mmCIF file of C-alpha atoms in Angstrom:
data_model
loop_
_atom_site.group_PDB
_atom_site.id
_atom_site.type_symbol
_atom_site.label_atom_id
_atom_site.label_comp_id
_atom_site.label_asym_id
_atom_site.label_seq_id
_atom_site.Cartn_x
_atom_site.Cartn_y
_atom_site.Cartn_z
ATOM 1 C CA MET A 1 1.449 -9.248 -1.433
ATOM 2 C CA SER A 2 5.153 -9.159 -1.755
ATOM 3 C CA THR A 3 6.840 -10.650 1.155
ATOM 4 C CA SER A 4 8.815 -7.457 1.318
ATOM 5 C CA TRP A 5 5.655 -5.548 2.269
ATOM 6 C CA PHE A 6 5.670 -4.283 6.127
ATOM 7 C CA GLU A 7 2.518 -2.671 7.582
ATOM 8 C CA SER A 8 3.635 -0.114 10.317
ATOM 9 C CA VAL A 9 7.141 1.758 10.264
ATOM 10 C CA ALA A 10 8.127 0.065 13.140
ATOM 11 C CA GLU A 11 8.293 -2.750 11.242
ATOM 12 C CA ALA A 12 10.479 -0.929 8.282
ATOM 13 C CA GLN A 13 12.599 -0.501 11.248
ATOM 14 C CA ARG A 14 12.976 -4.055 11.840
ATOM 15 C CA LEU A 15 12.991 -4.756 8.706
ATOM 16 C CA ALA A 16 16.192 -2.278 8.490
ATOM 17 C CA LYS A 17 18.365 -3.508 11.350
ATOM 18 C CA LYS A 18 18.135 -6.705 9.763
ATOM 19 C CA ARG A 19 19.444 -5.682 6.269
ATOM 20 C CA LEU A 20 21.217 -3.155 6.895
ATOM 21 C CA PRO A 21 25.155 -3.080 8.513
ATOM 22 C CA GLY A 22 25.201 -2.592 12.397
ATOM 23 C CA SER A 23 27.032 0.284 11.634
ATOM 24 C CA VAL A 24 25.383 2.280 9.007
ATOM 25 C CA PHE A 25 22.090 1.272 10.387
ATOM 26 C CA SER A 26 23.552 3.132 13.727
ATOM 27 C CA ALA A 27 23.962 6.001 11.359
ATOM 28 C CA LEU A 28 19.965 5.953 10.824
ATOM 29 C CA HIS A 29 18.717 6.115 14.766
ATOM 30 C CA ALA A 30 20.346 7.556 17.075
ATOM 31 C CA GLY A 31 20.361 10.151 18.809
ATOM 32 C CA SER A 32 22.835 12.788 20.642
ATOM 33 C CA GLU A 33 23.665 12.393 24.089
ATOM 34 C CA ARG A 34 21.339 10.425 25.868
ATOM 35 C CA GLY A 35 18.899 10.414 23.814
ATOM 36 C CA LEU A 36 16.195 12.742 25.357
ATOM 37 C CA THR A 37 15.167 14.539 22.332
ATOM 38 C CA LEU A 38 14.683 11.763 20.525
ATOM 39 C CA ALA A 39 12.331 9.757 22.513
ATOM 40 C CA ASP A 40 10.355 12.217 23.687
ATOM 41 C CA ASN A 41 10.287 13.400 19.514
ATOM 42 C CA VAL A 42 7.950 9.752 20.174
ATOM 43 C CA ALA A 43 6.740 9.637 23.184
ATOM 44 C CA ALA A 44 5.121 12.794 23.483
ATOM 45 C CA PHE A 45 2.661 11.969 20.705
ATOM 46 C CA ASP A 46 1.148 9.101 22.531
ATOM 47 C CA GLU A 47 0.128 11.422 25.431
ATOM 48 C CA LEU A 48 -1.993 13.105 23.058
ATOM 49 C CA ARG A 49 -5.497 10.471 22.873
ATOM 50 C CA PHE A 50 -8.195 11.681 20.234
ATOM 51 C CA ALA A 51 -11.937 12.677 20.593
ATOM 52 C CA PRO A 52 -13.695 9.858 18.352
ATOM 53 C CA ARG A 53 -17.747 10.512 16.829
ATOM 54 C CA THR A 54 -19.842 6.397 16.211
ATOM 55 C CA ALA A 55 -21.880 8.326 13.922
ATOM 56 C CA GLY A 56 -21.967 10.227 10.723
ATOM 57 C CA GLN A 57 -18.412 9.435 9.570
ATOM 58 C CA SER A 58 -17.681 11.399 5.364
ATOM 59 C CA GLY A 59 -17.373 8.075 2.899
ATOM 60 C CA GLU A 60 -14.619 9.250 1.346
ATOM 61 C CA ARG A 61 -12.243 11.985 2.568
ATOM 62 C CA GLU A 62 -9.344 13.954 0.963
ATOM 63 C CA LEU A 63 -5.855 13.768 2.762
ATOM 64 C CA GLY A 64 -4.609 16.028 -0.067
ATOM 65 C CA THR A 65 -3.158 19.608 0.808
ATOM 66 C CA ARG A 66 -1.012 22.530 -0.940
ATOM 67 C CA VAL A 67 2.171 23.296 1.036
ATOM 68 C CA LEU A 68 5.338 25.585 -0.032
ATOM 69 C CA ASP A 69 2.841 26.316 -3.552
ATOM 70 C CA ARG A 70 2.766 23.422 -4.756
ATOM 71 C CA ASP A 71 -0.156 20.589 -4.004
ATOM 72 C CA VAL A 72 1.088 17.539 -2.788
ATOM 73 C CA ALA A 73 -2.215 14.334 -2.063
ATOM 74 C CA LEU A 74 -1.192 13.806 1.364
ATOM 75 C CA PRO A 75 0.184 16.133 4.426
ATOM 76 C CA VAL A 76 3.949 14.547 4.180
ATOM 77 C CA LEU A 77 6.904 15.713 2.652
ATOM 78 C CA ILE A 78 9.961 13.864 3.064
ATOM 79 C CA SER A 79 12.009 15.639 5.204
ATOM 80 C CA PRO A 80 16.422 16.185 3.232
ATOM 81 C CA THR A 81 18.570 14.100 5.824
ATOM 82 C CA GLY A 82 22.388 12.968 4.266
ATOM 83 C CA VAL A 83 24.277 10.825 2.937
ATOM 84 C CA GLN A 84 22.120 8.507 1.739
ATOM 85 C CA ALA A 85 24.263 5.343 1.557
ATOM 86 C CA VAL A 86 21.856 3.343 3.284
ATOM 87 C CA HIS A 87 20.975 2.238 -0.502
ATOM 88 C CA PRO A 88 23.043 2.462 -3.627
ATOM 89 C CA GLU A 89 20.116 4.697 -5.010
ATOM 90 C CA GLY A 90 20.181 6.745 -2.458
ATOM 91 C CA GLU A 91 18.125 9.873 -2.972
ATOM 92 C CA VAL A 92 17.113 8.752 -6.465
ATOM 93 C CA ALA A 93 15.034 6.083 -4.399
ATOM 94 C CA VAL A 94 13.349 8.389 -2.343
ATOM 95 C CA ALA A 95 12.412 10.878 -4.966
ATOM 96 C CA ARG A 96 11.198 8.757 -7.421
ATOM 97 C CA ALA A 97 9.192 7.156 -4.175
ATOM 98 C CA ALA A 98 7.878 10.375 -3.514
ATOM 99 C CA ALA A 99 6.912 10.963 -7.062
ATOM 100 C CA ALA A 100 5.099 8.191 -6.476
ATOM 101 C CA ARG A 101 2.556 8.936 -3.965
ATOM 102 C CA GLY A 102 2.319 11.973 -5.110
ATOM 103 C CA THR A 103 3.926 14.429 -2.896
ATOM 104 C CA SER A 104 7.059 16.784 -2.741
ATOM 105 C CA MET A 105 11.290 15.788 -0.931
ATOM 106 C CA GLY A 106 13.725 18.177 0.761
ATOM 107 C CA LEU A 107 17.277 16.965 -1.160
ATOM 108 C CA SER A 108 20.063 17.823 1.006
ATOM 109 C CA SER A 109 23.572 19.598 0.209
ATOM 110 C CA PHE A 110 24.559 16.647 2.989
ATOM 111 C CA GLY A 111 23.011 14.215 0.120
ATOM 112 C CA SER A 112 24.755 11.706 -1.327
ATOM 113 C CA LYS A 113 23.579 12.319 -5.238
ATOM 114 C CA PRO A 114 23.968 14.882 -7.400
ATOM 115 C CA ILE A 115 20.538 17.413 -7.565
ATOM 116 C CA GLU A 116 20.478 17.401 -10.732
ATOM 117 C CA GLU A 117 20.183 13.442 -10.885
ATOM 118 C CA VAL A 118 17.927 13.650 -8.300
ATOM 119 C CA ILE A 119 15.206 16.365 -9.217
ATOM 120 C CA ALA A 120 14.789 14.403 -12.986
ATOM 121 C CA ALA A 121 13.234 11.394 -10.957
ATOM 122 C CA ASN A 122 11.454 13.964 -8.664
ATOM 123 C CA PRO A 123 10.630 17.772 -9.791
ATOM 124 C CA ASN A 124 8.798 18.779 -6.339
ATOM 125 C CA LEU A 125 12.135 19.112 -4.747
ATOM 126 C CA TYR A 126 13.135 21.605 -2.301
ATOM 127 C CA PHE A 127 16.994 22.030 -1.818
ATOM 128 C CA GLN A 128 18.700 22.512 1.448
ATOM 129 C CA VAL A 129 21.198 24.721 2.516
ATOM 130 C CA TYR A 130 23.451 24.685 5.377
ATOM 131 C CA TRP A 131 24.525 28.456 6.624
ATOM 132 C CA THR A 132 28.739 26.879 5.345
ATOM 133 C CA GLY A 133 31.679 29.166 4.156
ATOM 134 C CA SER A 134 31.141 32.469 2.663
ATOM 135 C CA ARG A 135 28.260 33.810 0.972
ATOM 136 C CA ASP A 136 29.766 33.942 -2.238
ATOM 137 C CA ASP A 137 30.299 30.155 -1.834
ATOM 138 C CA ILE A 138 26.275 29.846 -0.618
ATOM 139 C CA LEU A 139 25.087 31.814 -3.802
ATOM 140 C CA ARG A 140 26.987 29.459 -5.654
ATOM 141 C CA ARG A 141 24.982 26.311 -4.425
ATOM 142 C CA LEU A 142 21.949 28.357 -4.621
ATOM 143 C CA GLU A 143 22.864 29.166 -7.887
ATOM 144 C CA ARG A 144 23.599 25.822 -8.763
ATOM 145 C CA ALA A 145 19.285 24.828 -7.417
ATOM 146 C CA ARG A 146 18.135 27.233 -9.763
ATOM 147 C CA ALA A 147 19.718 26.496 -12.400
ATOM 148 C CA ALA A 148 18.609 22.970 -12.025
ATOM 149 C CA GLY A 149 15.602 23.218 -11.117
ATOM 150 C CA ALA A 150 14.559 23.170 -7.623
ATOM 151 C CA ILE A 151 11.095 24.931 -6.701
ATOM 152 C CA GLY A 152 12.420 26.722 -3.331
ATOM 153 C CA ILE A 153 14.751 26.531 -0.251
ATOM 154 C CA ILE A 154 15.180 24.859 2.862
ATOM 155 C CA LEU A 155 17.124 26.218 5.365
ATOM 156 C CA THR A 156 18.786 24.668 7.911
ATOM 157 C CA LEU A 157 19.279 25.897 11.545
ATOM 158 C CA ASP A 158 18.994 23.051 14.150
ATOM 159 C CA TRP A 159 21.982 21.769 13.618
ATOM 160 C CA SER A 160 24.646 22.518 16.578
ATOM 161 C CA PHE A 161 28.433 20.865 17.287
ATOM 162 C CA SER A 162 26.729 17.687 19.055
ATOM 163 C CA HIS A 163 28.400 15.461 18.168
ATOM 164 C CA SER A 164 28.918 12.493 21.261
ATOM 165 C CA ARG A 165 25.625 9.645 21.952
ATOM 166 C CA ASP A 166 26.295 7.791 25.829
ATOM 167 C CA TRP A 167 26.401 4.245 23.577
ATOM 168 C CA GLY A 168 29.640 5.021 21.500
ATOM 169 C CA SER A 169 28.631 7.143 18.102
ATOM 170 C CA PRO A 170 29.455 4.432 15.071
ATOM 171 C CA HIS A 171 32.734 4.848 12.847
ATOM 172 C CA ILE A 172 31.897 6.441 9.621
ATOM 173 C CA PRO A 173 35.645 6.867 7.442
ATOM 174 C CA GLU A 174 36.415 10.095 5.432
ATOM 175 C CA ARG A 175 36.710 7.717 2.526
ATOM 176 C CA LEU A 176 36.244 4.028 1.251
ATOM 177 C CA ASN A 177 39.514 3.470 0.501
ATOM 178 C CA PHE A 178 41.200 -0.645 1.510
ATOM 179 C CA ARG A 179 42.279 0.038 5.233
ATOM 180 C CA GLU A 180 38.063 1.231 6.191
ATOM 181 C CA LEU A 181 36.850 -1.650 3.862
ATOM 182 C CA LEU A 182 38.998 -3.996 6.076
ATOM 183 C CA ARG A 183 37.415 -2.806 8.754
ATOM 184 C CA PHE A 184 34.288 -2.622 7.935
ATOM 185 C CA ALA A 185 34.375 -6.052 5.961
ATOM 186 C CA PRO A 186 32.957 -8.054 9.761
ATOM 187 C CA GLU A 187 30.109 -5.919 9.800
ATOM 188 C CA SER A 188 29.163 -6.307 6.109
ATOM 189 C CA LEU A 189 29.438 -9.655 4.780
ATOM 190 C CA ARG A 190 26.850 -10.064 8.184
ATOM 191 C CA LYS A 191 24.344 -8.775 5.644
ATOM 192 C CA PRO A 192 25.120 -10.487 2.724
ATOM 193 C CA ARG A 193 21.848 -8.305 0.706
ATOM 194 C CA TRP A 194 23.538 -4.906 1.232
ATOM 195 C CA LEU A 195 26.988 -6.337 0.137
ATOM 196 C CA LEU A 196 24.788 -7.873 -2.969
ATOM 197 C CA GLU A 197 22.964 -4.667 -3.367
ATOM 198 C CA TYR A 198 26.777 -2.753 -3.973
ATOM 199 C CA ALA A 199 28.194 -5.228 -6.077
ATOM 200 C CA LYS A 200 25.798 -5.125 -8.325
ATOM 201 C CA THR A 201 26.616 -1.718 -9.256
ATOM 202 C CA GLY A 202 29.887 -2.136 -9.232
ATOM 203 C CA ARG A 203 30.534 1.209 -7.047
ATOM 204 C CA LEU A 204 31.594 1.050 -3.266
ATOM 205 C CA PRO A 205 28.831 3.590 -0.967
ATOM 206 C CA ASP A 206 30.204 7.171 -1.777
ATOM 207 C CA LEU A 207 30.574 8.974 1.216
ATOM 208 C CA SER A 208 31.054 11.843 -1.046
ATOM 209 C CA VAL A 209 28.497 15.384 -1.132
ATOM 210 C CA PRO A 210 28.082 16.521 -4.526
ATOM 211 C CA ASN A 211 26.283 19.219 -3.841
ATOM 212 C CA MET A 212 28.360 21.417 -2.222
ATOM 213 C CA ALA A 213 30.446 21.383 -4.768
ATOM 214 C CA SER A 214 30.256 23.742 -8.396
ATOM 215 C CA PRO A 215 29.383 21.550 -11.506
ATOM 216 C CA GLY A 216 32.198 20.130 -12.750
ATOM 217 C CA ASP A 217 34.300 19.823 -9.556
ATOM 218 C CA GLU A 218 35.263 17.442 -7.310
ATOM 219 C CA ALA A 219 32.798 16.366 -4.493
ATOM 220 C CA PRO A 220 33.972 17.537 -1.051
ATOM 221 C CA THR A 221 34.092 14.429 1.394
ATOM 222 C CA PHE A 222 31.410 14.549 3.981
ATOM 223 C CA PHE A 223 33.365 15.325 6.542
ATOM 224 C CA GLY A 224 34.962 17.522 4.285
ATOM 225 C CA ALA A 225 32.346 19.855 4.146
ATOM 226 C CA TYR A 226 31.282 19.027 7.720
ATOM 227 C CA GLY A 227 35.024 20.503 9.072
ATOM 228 C CA GLN A 228 33.822 23.569 6.716
ATOM 229 C CA TRP A 229 30.253 24.131 8.403
ATOM 230 C CA MET A 230 31.908 23.765 11.401
ATOM 231 C CA GLN A 231 34.454 26.696 10.663
ATOM 232 C CA THR A 232 31.790 28.577 9.239
ATOM 233 C CA ARG A 233 30.333 31.449 11.692
ATOM 234 C CA PRO A 234 26.749 31.502 12.507
ATOM 235 C CA PRO A 235 24.415 32.757 10.904
ATOM 236 C CA SER A 236 22.159 35.896 12.206
ATOM 237 C CA TRP A 237 18.502 36.794 11.383
ATOM 238 C CA ASP A 238 20.452 39.195 9.111
ATOM 239 C CA ASP A 239 21.669 36.779 7.628
ATOM 240 C CA VAL A 240 18.318 34.524 7.042
ATOM 241 C CA ARG A 241 17.110 37.598 5.847
ATOM 242 C CA TRP A 242 20.172 38.276 2.806
ATOM 243 C CA LEU A 243 19.121 34.598 1.974
ATOM 244 C CA ARG A 244 15.023 34.774 1.590
ATOM 245 C CA GLU A 245 16.072 38.077 -0.124
ATOM 246 C CA GLN A 246 18.309 36.039 -2.995
ATOM 247 C CA TRP A 247 15.593 33.662 -3.655
ATOM 248 C CA ASP A 248 12.277 33.751 -5.344
ATOM 249 C CA GLY A 249 10.937 31.368 -4.589
ATOM 250 C CA PRO A 250 8.877 28.594 -1.480
ATOM 251 C CA PHE A 251 11.519 29.276 1.531
ATOM 252 C CA LEU A 252 11.241 27.200 4.814
ATOM 253 C CA VAL A 253 13.162 27.685 7.899
ATOM 254 C CA LYS A 254 13.468 24.263 9.433
ATOM 255 C CA GLY A 255 15.044 24.514 13.070
ATOM 256 C CA VAL A 256 12.429 26.844 15.153
ATOM 257 C CA ILE A 257 11.717 25.629 18.776
ATOM 258 C CA ARG A 258 10.284 29.534 20.231
ATOM 259 C CA VAL A 259 7.825 31.621 19.759
ATOM 260 C CA ASP A 260 10.451 34.564 19.590
ATOM 261 C CA GLU A 261 12.240 33.179 16.885
ATOM 262 C CA ALA A 262 9.014 31.519 15.124
ATOM 263 C CA ARG A 263 8.231 36.106 14.843
ATOM 264 C CA ARG A 264 12.345 36.105 14.027
ATOM 265 C CA ALA A 265 11.352 34.234 11.110
ATOM 266 C CA VAL A 266 8.146 35.882 10.103
ATOM 267 C CA ASP A 267 9.992 39.233 10.139
ATOM 268 C CA ALA A 268 13.302 38.121 7.754
ATOM 269 C CA GLY A 269 10.504 37.097 5.373
ATOM 270 C CA VAL A 270 10.392 33.096 5.160
ATOM 271 C CA SER A 271 7.333 31.582 3.396
ATOM 272 C CA ALA A 272 7.333 28.555 6.412
ATOM 273 C CA LEU A 273 8.838 27.248 9.088
ATOM 274 C CA SER A 274 9.318 23.697 10.086
ATOM 275 C CA VAL A 275 9.491 23.054 14.666
ATOM 276 C CA SER A 276 11.627 20.877 14.114
ATOM 277 C CA ASN A 277 15.076 19.805 16.537
ATOM 278 C CA HIS A 278 17.466 17.681 13.725
ATOM 279 C CA GLY A 279 15.400 14.941 15.027
ATOM 280 C CA GLY A 280 16.690 14.655 18.629
ATOM 281 C CA ASN A 281 20.311 15.054 16.400
ATOM 282 C CA ASN A 282 21.080 18.709 17.995
ATOM 283 C CA LEU A 283 20.976 19.974 21.647
ATOM 284 C CA ASP A 284 20.042 16.295 23.810
ATOM 285 C CA GLY A 285 17.347 17.751 26.488
ATOM 286 C CA THR A 286 15.192 19.667 23.874
ATOM 287 C CA PRO A 287 11.457 19.464 24.369
ATOM 288 C CA ALA A 288 8.995 17.198 21.807
ATOM 289 C CA THR A 289 8.912 19.428 18.316
ATOM 290 C CA ILE A 290 5.029 18.426 19.121
ATOM 291 C CA ARG A 291 4.866 20.166 22.312
ATOM 292 C CA ALA A 292 6.798 23.014 21.111
ATOM 293 C CA LEU A 293 4.136 22.724 18.066
ATOM 294 C CA PRO A 294 0.630 24.885 19.393
ATOM 295 C CA ALA A 295 2.368 27.929 20.764
ATOM 296 C CA ILE A 296 4.559 28.942 17.152
ATOM 297 C CA ALA A 297 1.270 27.505 15.277
ATOM 298 C CA GLU A 298 -1.176 30.055 17.141
ATOM 299 C CA ALA A 299 2.009 32.678 16.781
ATOM 300 C CA VAL A 300 2.250 32.602 13.586
ATOM 301 C CA GLY A 301 0.646 29.959 11.673
ATOM 302 C CA ASP A 302 -1.897 32.615 10.475
ATOM 303 C CA GLN A 303 1.163 34.730 8.221
ATOM 304 C CA VAL A 304 3.251 31.287 7.653
ATOM 305 C CA GLU A 305 2.793 27.701 6.833
ATOM 306 C CA VAL A 306 4.578 26.010 10.665
ATOM 307 C CA LEU A 307 5.041 22.426 9.686
ATOM 308 C CA LEU A 308 7.075 19.844 11.661
ATOM 309 C CA ASP A 309 9.433 17.213 11.627
ATOM 310 C CA GLY A 310 10.341 14.698 14.702
ATOM 311 C CA GLY A 311 8.790 11.555 16.759
ATOM 312 C CA ILE A 312 6.085 10.660 13.354
ATOM 313 C CA ARG A 313 5.922 7.045 13.067
ATOM 314 C CA ARG A 314 2.007 6.413 12.157
ATOM 315 C CA GLY A 315 -0.505 8.590 9.950
ATOM 316 C CA SER A 316 -2.011 8.837 13.955
ATOM 317 C CA ASP A 317 1.229 11.686 14.834
ATOM 318 C CA VAL A 318 0.568 14.063 11.493
ATOM 319 C CA VAL A 319 -3.206 13.515 12.259
ATOM 320 C CA LYS A 320 -2.262 15.230 15.488
ATOM 321 C CA ALA A 321 0.277 17.738 14.390
ATOM 322 C CA LEU A 322 -2.200 19.028 11.884
ATOM 323 C CA ALA A 323 -5.359 19.304 15.185
ATOM 324 C CA LEU A 324 -2.816 21.194 16.526
ATOM 325 C CA GLY A 325 -1.830 23.720 14.135
ATOM 326 C CA ALA A 326 0.634 22.128 11.022
ATOM 327 C CA ARG A 327 0.417 22.410 7.411
ATOM 328 C CA ALA A 328 1.470 19.207 7.361
ATOM 329 C CA VAL A 329 4.813 17.242 8.746
ATOM 330 C CA LEU A 330 8.308 16.247 7.328
ATOM 331 C CA ILE A 331 9.535 12.866 8.044
ATOM 332 C CA GLY A 332 13.450 11.483 8.242
ATOM 333 C CA ARG A 333 13.927 8.276 9.839
ATOM 334 C CA ALA A 334 10.618 7.022 9.135
ATOM 335 C CA TYR A 335 10.943 6.562 5.224
ATOM 336 C CA LEU A 336 15.386 6.028 5.992
ATOM 337 C CA TRP A 337 14.251 2.511 7.460
ATOM 338 C CA GLY A 338 11.738 1.773 4.013
ATOM 339 C CA LEU A 339 14.807 2.923 1.682
ATOM 340 C CA GLY A 340 16.079 0.232 3.533
ATOM 341 C CA ALA A 341 14.480 -2.550 4.125
ATOM 342 C CA ASN A 342 13.412 -2.600 0.463
ATOM 343 C CA GLY A 343 15.128 0.209 -1.774
ATOM 344 C CA GLN A 344 12.058 2.570 -3.084
ATOM 345 C CA ALA A 345 9.310 -0.229 -2.890
ATOM 346 C CA GLY A 346 10.269 1.058 1.145
ATOM 347 C CA VAL A 347 9.126 4.442 0.784
ATOM 348 C CA GLU A 348 6.667 3.404 -1.166
ATOM 349 C CA ASN A 349 5.374 1.397 1.362
ATOM 350 C CA VAL A 350 6.244 3.486 4.303
ATOM 351 C CA LEU A 351 3.875 6.445 2.392
ATOM 352 C CA ASP A 352 0.797 4.187 1.780
ATOM 353 C CA VAL A 353 1.363 3.065 5.720
ATOM 354 C CA LEU A 354 1.294 6.502 6.733
ATOM 355 C CA ARG A 355 -2.092 7.699 3.960
ATOM 356 C CA GLY A 356 -3.624 4.257 5.015
ATOM 357 C CA GLY A 357 -3.247 5.741 9.170
ATOM 358 C CA ILE A 358 -4.495 9.942 7.827
ATOM 359 C CA ASP A 359 -6.806 8.184 6.812
ATOM 360 C CA SER A 360 -8.430 5.430 9.337
ATOM 361 C CA ALA A 361 -8.570 8.269 11.421
ATOM 362 C CA LEU A 362 -9.867 10.906 9.373
ATOM 363 C CA LEU A 363 -12.946 8.212 9.523
ATOM 364 C CA ALA A 364 -12.905 7.265 13.083
ATOM 365 C CA LEU A 365 -13.308 11.503 13.770
ATOM 366 C CA GLY A 366 -15.847 12.236 11.491
ATOM 367 C CA LYS A 367 -13.768 14.582 8.861
ATOM 368 C CA ARG A 368 -14.103 15.001 5.572
ATOM 369 C CA SER A 369 -10.830 16.775 4.546
ATOM 370 C CA VAL A 370 -7.545 16.827 6.955
ATOM 371 C CA HIS A 371 -8.520 20.270 6.688
ATOM 372 C CA GLU A 372 -11.313 20.040 8.952
ATOM 373 C CA LEU A 373 -8.955 18.704 12.073
ATOM 374 C CA GLY A 374 -8.455 20.886 15.022
ATOM 375 C CA ARG A 375 -7.664 20.740 18.775
ATOM 376 C CA GLU A 376 -11.324 20.110 19.728
ATOM 377 C CA ASP A 377 -10.437 16.485 17.942
ATOM 378 C CA LEU A 378 -7.532 15.696 20.370
ATOM 379 C CA VAL A 379 -7.805 15.270 24.283
ATOM 380 C CA VAL A 380 -4.565 17.399 25.508
ATOM 381 C CA PRO A 381 -3.020 16.486 29.004
ATOM 382 C CA ALA A 382 -2.538 18.792 31.041
ATOM 383 C CA GLY A 383 0.484 20.219 31.079
ATOM 384 C CA PHE A 384 2.003 18.799 27.559
ATOM 385 C CA ALA A 385 2.209 21.263 25.746
ATOM 386 C CA THR A 386 5.997 23.614 26.367
ATOM 387 C CA GLU A 387 5.889 27.494 24.325
ATOM 388 C CA LEU A 388 9.281 28.890 24.685
ATOM 389 C CA GLY A 389 10.680 31.924 23.858
ATOM 390 C CA SER A 390 7.669 34.047 24.861
ATOM 391 C CA PRO A 391 7.782 36.422 27.740
ATOM 392 C CA ALA A 392 3.987 35.702 29.323
ATOM 393 C CA LYS A 393 4.788 32.482 29.927
ATOM 394 C CA THR A 394 7.210 29.859 31.760
ATOM 395 C CA HIS A 395 8.813 27.614 29.955
ATOM 396 C CA SER A 396 7.312 24.321 32.204
ATOM 397 C CA GLY A 397 4.057 25.553 30.185
#
């Protein structure tokens, strides 16, 4: 077995921290402000317990499912995340890993690799859109995604201007010019393996976002695109409905945490929604997504596919989410730590770890398929669930 192999997402995180420059790792790891939501996303899974069986388990388990009109080998999809300077191949390496393990990928419009390159590595790709610029700007980005062959759209709504962290945010430059290289040199020299990977390519980490530009145009910097987003009026549900009308394939809204907004998403015609708080990088103090999942799945799960992202660190976490009504989950930090630890092989390793954990949990629960999971497989403590946006319930659950 390769010495780079790891047996848990926690080990991937440790190896990524060991390999990456401090500011690069911090940008991946941290949440907004105190990190209350980031911590709750993870800790809430630990409050759920299993109700296992001791005899009659199935000798074979089926982990595959169908999400957004595509068959996947396991109920874990790659969530779109921004500039992936943790590795020179970035999103292309992630796309190859997802394809190798039979699952789909979301590509951020703030990604570091052009959609045309990423989709060549994995044709089961959903392009993520922020409501940035004018409707014409958004349509141009949609047309580029359509021309490249994207099979669906992810509209991310769970991101407001939450920039502060109590411990201090890492310095992220606008561009890697000579001055910034001098500033960054001490910490990068302490991580020679990471530096050598980039040296082999003959290129510096690229902080531009090519998918925010029309083909042939110069790509804006990450902060240039971020600035345009900050100056754009936030979308209404009428805007969501309009955008849905521009795309005739699968359309997922990411960022729903309230029952009333889940219903608004259904009314807007979406194919699916993801219960999300942007991985704890939005409004700090928002409840963990797994707490909000049951009420949303009960309210709209018979009308649209319900997914979840936030806090997935083990295959057993995936099983808990499915038992509470999710069709599948999206992962972010988990695969980024794998990418930082060992490139494409590290992302494949993370997916293998999750697959093994899902299979083990199904075996212990006496299930033949992920489709058989239900609330009866869990011990859910009183007061665990948080139902937001429902007039018939208080916010304490």
